[in-house]
Short mmCIF file of C-alpha atoms in Angstrom, two decimals:
data_model
loop_
_atom_site.label_atom_id
_atom_site.label_comp_id
_atom_site.label_asym_id
_atom_site.label_seq_id
_atom_site.Cartn_x
_atom_site.Cartn_y
_atom_site.Cartn_z
CA MET A 452 84.18 79.69 109.85
CA GLY A 453 80.68 79.87 108.61
CA TYR A 454 81.91 79.31 104.98
CA LEU A 455 83.77 76.18 106.04
CA LEU A 456 80.81 74.84 108.10
CA VAL A 457 78.37 75.20 105.10
CA ASN A 458 80.87 73.47 102.91
CA THR A 459 81.26 70.61 105.16
CA LEU A 460 77.48 70.28 105.57
CA LEU A 461 76.88 70.35 101.87
CA CYS A 462 79.52 67.71 101.44
CA VAL A 463 78.02 65.13 103.67
CA THR A 464 74.32 65.81 103.58
CA ASN A 465 72.34 63.05 101.86
CA VAL A 466 75.44 61.42 100.78
CA THR A 467 75.81 57.55 101.45
CA MET A 468 79.19 56.12 101.99
CA ALA A 469 78.04 52.64 100.83
CA LYS A 470 78.77 53.69 97.28
CA LEU A 471 82.02 55.42 97.18
CA SER A 472 81.05 57.27 93.84
CA ASN A 473 78.57 59.33 95.93
CA PRO A 474 81.06 61.19 98.09
CA ALA A 475 83.42 61.45 95.20
CA ALA A 476 80.83 63.15 93.00
CA ARG A 477 79.62 65.41 95.78
CA PHE A 478 83.26 66.74 96.27
CA GLY A 479 83.52 67.31 92.56
CA TRP A 480 80.47 69.30 92.47
CA MET A 481 81.47 71.36 95.50
CA ALA A 482 84.83 71.94 94.01
CA ALA A 483 83.30 73.33 90.82
CA ALA A 484 80.93 75.74 92.57
CA ASN A 485 83.82 76.91 94.75
CA ILE A 486 86.06 77.59 91.61
CA ALA A 487 83.51 80.02 90.35
CA LEU A 488 83.22 81.70 93.74
CA ALA A 489 87.03 81.95 94.11
CA VAL A 490 87.26 83.72 90.83
CA PHE A 491 84.44 86.16 91.76
CA LEU A 492 86.24 87.04 94.95
CA GLY A 493 89.66 87.13 93.30
CA ILE A 494 89.30 89.60 90.59
CA ARG A 495 90.41 93.02 91.34
CA ASN A 496 87.48 94.83 89.78
CA THR A 497 84.96 93.15 91.86
CA PRO A 498 81.44 94.54 91.85
CA LEU A 499 81.31 93.93 95.53
CA ALA A 500 83.52 97.03 96.10
CA SER A 501 80.84 99.14 94.94
CA LEU A 502 78.09 97.36 96.66
CA THR A 503 79.81 96.88 100.09
CA LYS A 504 82.58 98.64 102.00
CA HIS A 505 84.94 95.63 101.24
CA THR A 506 87.75 96.26 98.78
CA TYR A 507 89.52 93.68 96.59
CA ASN A 508 92.23 93.64 99.40
CA ASP A 509 89.82 92.56 101.92
CA LEU A 510 88.09 90.00 99.62
CA ASN A 511 91.39 88.55 98.64
CA VAL A 512 91.65 86.66 102.08
CA LEU A 513 88.18 85.01 101.32
CA HIS A 514 89.59 84.24 97.84
CA ARG A 515 92.51 82.29 99.25
CA VAL A 516 90.41 80.35 101.85
CA ILE A 517 88.03 79.28 99.06
CA GLY A 518 91.03 78.33 96.80
CA TYR A 519 92.52 76.06 99.49
CA THR A 520 88.98 74.59 100.02
CA VAL A 521 88.83 73.80 96.34
CA ILE A 522 92.27 72.00 96.55
CA ALA A 523 91.08 69.95 99.49
CA GLN A 524 87.74 68.88 97.73
CA VAL A 525 89.72 67.98 94.60
CA ILE A 526 92.03 65.80 96.53
CA LEU A 527 89.05 64.03 98.41
CA HIS A 528 87.22 63.79 94.97
CA THR A 529 90.35 61.98 93.61
CA ILE A 530 90.82 59.67 96.61
CA PHE A 531 87.40 58.37 96.56
CA TYR A 532 87.52 57.62 92.97
CA ILE A 533 90.81 55.88 93.34
CA MET A 534 89.38 53.79 96.16
CA ARG A 535 86.36 52.84 94.12
CA PHE A 536 88.09 51.86 90.89
CA GLY A 537 91.25 50.68 92.59
CA ALA A 538 89.32 48.04 94.58
CA LYS A 539 87.89 46.65 91.26
CA ASN A 540 91.44 46.79 89.62
CA ARG A 541 89.94 49.05 87.03
CA TRP A 542 93.04 51.45 86.70
CA ASP A 543 92.57 51.82 82.94
CA ILE A 544 89.53 54.01 83.49
CA PHE A 545 91.92 56.74 84.64
CA ILE A 546 93.44 57.05 81.11
CA ASN A 547 90.10 57.71 79.32
CA ARG A 548 90.08 61.06 77.91
CA PRO A 549 87.41 62.71 80.12
CA ASN A 550 89.34 61.42 83.17
CA LEU A 551 92.70 62.47 81.92
CA GLU A 552 91.28 66.00 81.51
CA GLY A 553 90.02 65.86 85.04
CA ILE A 554 93.51 64.88 86.22
CA PHE A 555 95.00 67.94 84.34
CA SER A 556 92.42 70.03 85.93
CA GLY A 557 93.56 68.63 89.37
CA VAL A 558 97.16 69.42 88.42
CA GLY A 559 96.10 73.00 87.69
CA THR A 560 94.64 73.39 91.16
CA LEU A 561 97.91 72.14 92.77
CA ILE A 562 99.78 74.64 90.69
CA LEU A 563 97.70 77.28 92.49
CA LEU A 564 99.32 76.28 95.80
CA SER A 565 102.13 78.55 94.51
CA GLY A 566 100.12 81.30 96.28
CA LEU A 567 101.82 80.16 99.34
CA LEU A 568 105.05 81.60 98.02
CA ARG A 569 103.75 84.83 96.64
CA HIS A 570 105.93 87.02 98.96
CA ARG A 571 109.03 85.11 97.97
CA GLY A 572 108.87 85.53 94.18
CA TYR A 573 106.19 87.72 92.79
CA GLU A 574 106.82 86.98 89.22
CA THR A 575 106.94 83.28 89.64
CA PHE A 576 103.78 83.26 91.70
CA LEU A 577 101.86 85.43 89.05
CA ILE A 578 102.76 83.29 86.15
CA SER A 579 102.10 79.95 87.92
CA HIS A 580 98.90 81.40 89.16
CA ILE A 581 97.62 82.26 85.73
CA LEU A 582 98.56 78.95 84.25
CA GLY A 583 97.08 77.04 87.09
CA ALA A 584 93.75 79.00 86.86
CA VAL A 585 93.61 78.51 83.10
CA ALA A 586 94.31 74.78 83.40
CA THR A 587 91.84 74.20 86.27
CA ILE A 588 88.88 76.07 84.54
CA LEU A 589 89.50 74.61 80.91
CA PHE A 590 90.01 71.13 81.94
CA ALA A 591 87.28 70.93 84.57
CA GLY A 592 84.87 72.15 81.77
CA LEU A 593 86.25 69.27 79.42
CA HIS A 594 86.26 66.66 82.31
CA ARG A 595 82.39 66.74 82.28
CA PRO A 596 81.36 68.35 78.89
CA ALA A 597 77.69 67.52 78.88
CA TRP A 598 75.68 70.71 79.33
CA ARG A 599 72.88 68.98 81.34
CA GLN A 600 75.42 68.46 84.06
CA LYS A 601 75.97 72.17 84.34
CA ILE A 602 79.83 71.87 84.93
CA PRO A 603 80.58 73.59 81.60
CA ILE A 604 78.23 76.56 82.30
CA ILE A 605 79.93 77.00 85.75
CA MET A 606 83.39 77.02 84.20
CA ILE A 607 82.38 79.50 81.46
CA ALA A 608 80.98 81.82 83.93
CA ALA A 609 84.17 81.66 85.84
CA ALA A 610 86.21 82.30 82.51
CA ILE A 611 83.93 85.25 81.57
CA MET A 612 84.40 86.87 84.90
CA TRP A 613 88.28 86.38 84.70
CA LEU A 614 88.47 87.59 81.23
CA LEU A 615 86.47 90.73 81.77
CA ASP A 616 88.50 91.56 84.82
CA ARG A 617 91.68 91.27 82.63
CA LEU A 618 90.29 93.40 79.79
CA ILE A 619 89.38 96.10 82.31
CA ARG A 620 92.81 96.13 83.83
CA VAL A 621 94.57 96.10 80.30
CA GLY A 622 92.28 99.07 79.29
CA SER A 623 93.15 101.06 82.41
CA LEU A 624 96.97 100.48 81.60
CA LEU A 625 96.57 101.40 78.03
CA ARG A 626 94.66 104.62 78.88
CA ASN A 627 97.13 105.66 81.55
CA LEU A 628 100.12 104.94 79.26
CA HIS A 629 99.15 107.79 76.88
CA GLU A 630 100.58 110.46 79.10
CA SER A 631 102.31 108.91 82.07
CA LYS A 632 106.10 108.74 82.63
CA ALA A 633 108.12 107.25 85.46
CA THR A 634 111.31 108.96 86.65
CA LEU A 635 113.79 106.42 88.28
CA TYR A 636 116.42 107.19 90.82
CA SER A 637 118.80 104.78 92.53
CA LEU A 638 119.19 104.73 96.14
CA PRO A 639 121.75 103.14 98.64
CA ASN A 640 121.72 99.47 99.34
CA GLY A 641 119.54 98.46 96.39
CA GLY A 642 116.90 101.04 96.85
CA ILE A 643 114.91 102.74 93.97
CA ARG A 644 112.60 105.78 94.05
CA LEU A 645 109.98 105.72 91.33
CA VAL A 646 108.02 108.95 90.64
CA LEU A 647 105.14 108.29 88.30
CA ASN A 648 103.18 111.32 86.95
CA GLY A 649 100.14 111.60 85.04
CA LYS A 650 96.69 113.11 85.20
CA HIS A 651 95.02 109.97 86.37
CA ALA A 652 97.35 109.80 89.48
CA LYS A 653 96.03 112.70 91.20
CA GLY A 654 93.37 111.01 93.29
CA THR A 655 95.55 108.18 94.68
CA VAL A 656 95.85 108.22 98.36
CA PRO A 657 99.40 107.50 100.03
CA GLY A 658 99.36 104.19 101.66
CA THR A 659 97.50 102.44 99.01
CA TYR A 660 99.32 100.47 96.22
CA VAL A 661 99.21 100.45 92.47
CA PHE A 662 100.37 98.08 89.69
CA VAL A 663 103.10 99.69 87.66
CA TRP A 664 103.80 98.94 84.06
CA ILE A 665 107.21 99.91 82.31
CA PRO A 666 107.10 98.48 78.94
CA SER A 667 110.77 99.31 78.08
CA ILE A 668 111.90 97.29 81.25
CA GLY A 669 109.29 94.56 81.54
CA LEU A 670 106.91 94.40 78.50
CA THR A 671 104.75 91.66 80.03
CA GLN A 672 104.94 92.53 83.73
CA THR A 673 102.97 94.71 86.12
CA HIS A 674 104.26 94.91 89.78
CA PRO A 675 102.46 96.32 92.74
CA PHE A 676 104.28 99.09 94.62
CA THR A 677 103.09 101.19 97.70
CA VAL A 678 102.39 104.81 97.11
CA VAL A 679 104.41 106.91 99.94
CA GLY A 680 103.43 110.36 98.64
CA ASN A 681 101.40 112.08 96.03
CA THR A 682 102.59 115.54 95.05
CA LYS A 683 102.49 117.85 92.12
CA LEU A 684 105.38 115.79 90.74
CA GLY A 685 103.53 112.61 90.84
CA LEU A 686 103.15 109.35 92.75
CA GLU A 687 106.21 108.64 94.82
CA MET A 688 107.18 105.00 95.43
CA VAL A 689 110.18 103.75 97.27
CA ILE A 690 111.20 100.17 96.46
CA LYS A 691 113.63 97.62 97.68
CA ALA A 692 115.21 95.66 94.59
CA HIS A 693 114.94 91.99 94.87
CA ARG A 694 114.96 89.66 91.84
CA GLY A 695 113.16 89.93 88.48
CA PHE A 696 111.29 93.16 87.59
CA THR A 697 112.57 95.25 90.56
CA GLN A 698 116.17 94.15 89.88
CA ASP A 699 115.71 95.30 86.35
CA ILE A 700 114.38 98.60 87.45
CA TYR A 701 117.33 99.03 89.71
CA LYS A 702 119.90 98.27 87.05
CA TYR A 703 118.15 100.87 84.86
CA ALA A 704 118.08 103.52 87.53
CA VAL A 705 121.89 103.10 88.08
CA SER A 706 122.82 103.16 84.48
CA ASN A 707 120.25 105.90 83.64
CA PRO A 708 119.85 108.14 86.82
CA GLY A 709 117.07 110.50 86.84
CA SER A 710 115.91 109.53 83.43
CA ALA A 711 112.15 109.26 82.63
CA VAL A 712 110.51 106.28 80.76
CA LYS A 713 107.11 105.59 79.49
CA ALA A 714 105.08 103.94 82.20
CA SER A 715 101.45 103.29 83.25
CA PHE A 716 99.69 101.99 86.36
CA GLU A 717 96.35 100.55 87.40
CA GLY A 718 94.75 100.96 90.67
CA PRO A 719 94.85 102.06 93.41
CA TYR A 720 94.14 99.18 95.60
CA GLY A 721 94.40 98.57 99.35
CA SER A 722 92.11 99.04 102.52
CA LEU A 723 93.30 101.82 104.72
CA PRO A 724 92.09 102.32 108.36
CA SER A 725 90.11 105.47 109.23
CA LEU A 726 92.65 107.25 111.23
CA GLU A 727 90.52 110.05 112.69
CA HIS A 728 88.57 107.66 114.79
CA TYR A 729 91.49 106.96 117.13
CA ASP A 730 92.99 108.60 120.19
CA ARG A 731 96.44 107.15 119.69
CA ILE A 732 97.92 105.75 116.65
CA ILE A 733 101.17 103.61 116.59
CA PHE A 734 102.99 103.22 113.34
CA ILE A 735 105.47 100.31 113.08
CA ALA A 736 107.69 99.64 110.04
CA GLY A 737 110.52 97.33 109.09
CA GLY A 738 112.87 98.24 106.13
CA SER A 739 110.87 99.34 103.01
CA GLY A 740 107.63 98.77 104.78
CA ALA A 741 108.01 102.24 105.87
CA ALA A 742 106.50 103.22 102.52
CA PHE A 743 103.12 102.29 103.96
CA THR A 744 103.50 103.87 107.32
CA PHE A 745 105.00 107.04 105.89
CA GLY A 746 102.08 107.25 103.44
CA LEU A 747 99.54 106.92 106.39
CA VAL A 748 101.35 109.37 108.78
CA ASN A 749 101.73 111.91 106.06
CA THR A 750 98.08 111.90 105.20
CA LEU A 751 97.22 112.09 108.98
CA LEU A 752 99.44 115.03 109.47
CA GLU A 753 98.02 116.84 106.56
CA THR A 754 94.50 116.40 107.54
CA SER A 755 94.76 116.86 111.30
CA GLY A 756 94.75 120.49 112.50
CA PRO A 757 97.25 122.09 115.03
CA GLY A 758 94.50 121.61 117.73
CA SER A 759 94.39 117.83 117.36
CA SER A 760 94.56 115.81 120.40
CA GLN A 761 95.64 112.61 118.63
CA LEU A 762 98.71 110.94 119.97
CA VAL A 763 101.09 109.64 117.19
CA THR A 764 104.01 107.21 117.86
CA PHE A 765 106.25 106.40 114.70
CA LEU A 766 108.64 103.53 114.94
CA TRP A 767 111.02 102.50 112.09
CA SER A 768 113.65 99.78 112.13
CA VAL A 769 116.29 99.27 109.26
CA ARG A 770 119.23 97.17 108.99
CA ASN A 771 121.59 99.84 107.69
CA LYS A 772 121.66 103.45 108.56
CA GLU A 773 122.04 104.47 104.82
CA ASN A 774 118.45 103.08 104.34
CA LEU A 775 117.12 105.94 106.28
CA THR A 776 118.02 108.22 103.42
CA TRP A 777 115.45 106.54 101.38
CA PHE A 778 112.80 108.57 103.01
CA SER A 779 114.85 111.63 104.12
CA ARG A 780 112.13 114.18 102.86
CA HIS A 781 109.44 112.20 104.82
CA LEU A 782 111.65 112.05 107.90
CA ASP A 783 112.12 115.75 107.79
CA ASN A 784 108.58 116.31 107.43
CA LEU A 785 107.74 114.08 110.42
CA SER A 786 110.41 115.73 112.37
CA SER A 787 109.00 119.17 111.87
CA HIS A 788 105.79 117.93 113.58
CA LEU A 789 107.46 116.39 116.62
CA SER A 790 105.81 117.62 119.75
CA THR A 791 104.41 116.20 123.09
CA ARG A 792 101.84 114.47 120.93
CA VAL A 793 103.89 113.30 117.94
CA SER A 794 106.99 111.06 118.57
CA MET A 795 109.46 109.36 116.21
CA THR A 796 112.15 106.66 117.09
CA LEU A 797 114.44 105.14 114.63
CA TYR A 798 116.30 101.75 115.03
CA VAL A 799 119.48 100.37 113.16
CA THR A 800 120.10 96.89 113.83
CA GLU A 801 123.22 95.89 111.92
CA GLU A 802 125.60 98.75 112.66
CA PHE A 803 127.20 100.64 115.47
CA ASN A 804 127.65 104.42 115.75
CA PHE A 805 131.24 104.57 114.55
CA PRO A 806 132.97 107.92 113.74
CA PRO A 807 132.76 108.88 110.06
CA TYR A 808 135.39 107.36 107.68
CA GLN A 809 137.21 110.11 105.67
CA ASP A 810 139.23 107.91 103.41
CA PHE A 811 138.31 109.95 100.35
CA PRO A 812 136.79 113.33 99.51
CA GLY A 813 133.08 113.33 99.71
CA ASN A 814 132.58 110.00 101.48
CA THR A 815 129.84 110.05 103.93
CA THR A 816 129.90 106.23 104.90
CA PRO A 817 130.60 105.31 108.59
CA ASP A 818 133.85 103.58 109.00
CA LEU A 819 132.76 100.04 110.00
CA GLY A 820 136.19 98.50 109.91
CA ALA A 821 137.14 96.09 112.60
CA THR A 822 139.91 97.95 114.24
CA GLU A 823 140.77 97.86 118.07
CA ALA A 824 140.10 101.68 118.42
CA SER A 825 136.70 101.24 116.71
CA PHE A 826 135.73 98.33 118.99
CA SER A 827 136.73 100.19 122.02
CA GLN A 828 133.85 102.49 121.47
CA ILE A 829 131.14 99.86 121.28
CA PRO A 830 129.16 100.21 124.52
CA GLN A 831 129.33 97.11 126.77
CA GLY A 832 126.38 94.77 126.30
CA ALA A 833 124.98 96.83 123.32
CA ALA A 834 121.61 95.41 122.21
CA VAL A 835 122.14 94.59 118.72
CA GLU A 836 121.62 91.36 116.85
CA SER A 837 124.57 91.43 114.58
CA LEU A 838 127.53 93.50 113.29
CA ARG A 839 128.49 94.70 109.83
CA LEU A 840 132.18 94.75 110.01
CA ALA A 841 133.10 96.54 106.82
CA PRO A 842 131.32 98.06 103.80
CA THR A 843 132.18 96.60 100.48
CA ALA A 844 133.54 98.39 97.68
CA SER A 845 130.34 97.92 95.70
CA ARG A 846 128.38 99.44 98.60
CA LEU A 847 130.55 102.50 98.70
CA THR A 848 130.35 102.87 95.05
CA GLN A 849 126.68 102.55 95.03
CA HIS A 850 126.33 105.25 97.68
CA THR A 851 128.42 107.65 95.93
CA LEU A 852 126.75 107.19 92.61
CA CYS A 853 123.29 107.41 94.19
CA SER A 854 121.24 110.01 92.36
CA ARG A 855 119.20 112.51 94.17
CA LEU A 856 115.81 113.80 93.80
CA PRO A 857 115.44 117.54 93.14
CA TRP A 858 113.10 118.10 96.05
CA ASP A 859 115.12 115.95 98.60
CA ASP A 860 117.66 117.29 101.05
CA ALA A 861 120.42 115.04 100.44
CA SER A 862 121.14 113.96 104.07
CA ASN A 863 124.60 113.25 104.96
CA VAL A 864 124.64 109.67 106.36
CA ALA A 865 127.10 110.86 109.14
CA GLU A 866 124.65 113.53 110.23
CA LEU A 867 121.68 111.31 110.69
CA ASP A 868 122.37 110.62 114.31
CA ILE A 869 122.34 114.33 114.92
CA LYS A 870 119.26 114.93 113.05
CA TYR A 871 117.09 112.08 114.27
CA GLY A 872 118.79 110.52 117.27
CA ILE A 873 119.18 106.86 116.11
CA ASN A 874 118.91 103.83 118.41
CA TYR A 875 121.37 101.16 117.35
CA GLU A 876 119.33 98.24 118.62
CA ARG A 877 116.66 95.88 117.79
CA LEU A 878 113.12 97.35 117.81
CA ARG A 879 111.35 95.43 120.60
CA VAL A 880 107.85 95.31 119.29
CA ARG A 881 106.06 94.15 122.39
CA GLU A 882 107.71 96.62 124.90
CA ALA A 883 107.17 99.43 122.49
CA ILE A 884 103.40 98.74 121.97
CA LEU A 885 102.79 97.97 125.57
CA GLY A 886 104.51 101.29 126.58
CA ALA A 887 102.54 103.44 124.28
CA ILE A 888 99.22 101.86 125.30
CA GLN A 889 99.68 101.55 129.08
CA HIS A 890 98.39 104.91 129.95
CA MET A 891 95.44 104.92 127.70
CA GLY A 892 91.98 104.98 129.30
CA THR A 893 89.13 102.57 128.94
CA ASN A 894 86.99 104.88 126.79
CA GLN A 895 89.89 105.45 124.33
CA ARG A 896 90.80 103.84 121.05
CA VAL A 897 94.20 102.84 119.86
CA LEU A 898 95.28 101.71 116.22
CA VAL A 899 98.54 99.87 115.63
CA ALA A 900 99.28 100.17 111.89
CA ALA A 901 102.24 98.01 110.68
CA CYS A 902 104.11 97.02 107.59
CA GLY A 903 107.26 94.85 107.44
CA PRO A 904 108.66 91.35 107.43
CA GLU A 905 106.37 88.62 108.46
CA SER A 906 108.18 87.97 111.79
CA MET A 907 107.68 91.56 112.76
CA MET A 908 103.95 91.32 111.75
CA GLN A 909 103.63 88.22 113.99
CA ASP A 910 105.13 90.18 116.84
CA VAL A 911 102.76 93.10 116.28
CA ARG A 912 99.74 90.76 116.38
CA ALA A 913 100.89 89.03 119.44
CA ALA A 914 101.64 92.30 121.32
CA THR A 915 98.43 93.76 120.31
CA GLY A 916 96.62 90.77 121.56
CA ASP A 917 98.40 91.14 125.01
CA CYS A 918 97.02 94.67 125.31
CA ILE A 919 93.43 93.69 125.01
CA ARG A 920 91.90 93.77 128.52
CA SER A 921 88.72 94.62 130.28
CA ASN A 922 90.16 97.70 131.98
CA GLY A 923 92.17 98.92 128.97
CA PRO A 924 91.41 100.86 125.86
CA SER A 925 89.92 99.39 122.64
CA VAL A 926 92.91 98.29 120.46
CA ASP A 927 92.58 97.59 116.64
CA VAL A 928 95.52 96.37 114.49
CA HIS A 929 96.18 96.72 110.78
CA CYS A 930 99.00 94.75 109.39
CA GLU A 931 99.68 95.58 105.86
CA ASN A 932 100.31 92.11 104.21
CA PHE A 933 100.03 93.04 100.41
CA ASN A 934 97.44 90.33 99.30
CA TRP A 935 98.29 90.43 95.67
#
């Protein structure tokens, strides 16, 4: 709010509206200054990380706010000049070379709005963001090329910061590529387990994320993945295949199960909460977001001694029961710590607990066929959102071809209910959080750490807000939004 207030004051102070070129020029100057600030706060290797406690992940929020401010100022800059020259019917002035270059710079800032879609298509966002940034900086400098006007100096400073950051990141990738390899394993329902080894991976903390580069699969692409574990075998990442790079990785893992490929990474990035300062920690995950919460809880269980009084609640919701096998080793590890202070609850939202289907030898997929006998076993009024009626052939084939990690206990899907006690219903976030917090004292601290779909994160924030009261505990929330 302070930043926006200062920007507003600087945009209107000593500006007369009698001459429309005055506010137009002021908005242009403010946009130029904010472009340099946005670049400074958007680079991954920011010097602020060593000067303050704020990481790239923290500063990225400010980077986006400043970016949207630039777009608003560019639009106002354009509107005021259109009003000025349009009133005089001087439309030809907009096709002069300097003004055309200003228009191209403005188009570049609009391309940067693709950041709103970064969670829907990472590759598209990344390419458009780079192109938009280059166009904005380059053409803004050409728009007002006179050195005395300082605009070229501001744009050159922004370009140097951006290029230095890129060089550092490329250097890190090339350094780690020398002796790093990634081993790929396919998992049921489009999952991938990626294990990345190398001497530079040893200090990476689970719960943070790294940008992975696999030249043989995506020569020009790096993609961020969360580290769920760091063992002597390397960094373990569990990934849900979508489009683009992750889909290519999945196809390779299916065709070449357990194979190792040359790979590299740069990072780690991410801001993790200090778990030791809380009396109760509630972990909430949806789908592959469990990579973050398992990473945190694994670290917590390793560092806390047997005499720890911290209360731990672990909640994980998935659509299909087979997806639980993605983290079977971590589920077993957490199960071994279950006690009066550590609890775990698993939710499956798109299946019922039917008897195992034994159509062919070795099949462990539940029979979800729509038969009268099967439906007679469904509890009346069962709290589920939808029902998956039948597994497709591709799903069964995918499951039986799924390769296993050498250190994993390949859990039989039909035995998951016996091992973990699954709830076939929707995870009701508000009720779960309120139930875990209601008996906490006013002098105690609670952390809610969550990662999952945006709808779940909204429920977590809303529920946490409802828990804040004068006679209740101190409640903090950490939602991992992946601000890349």
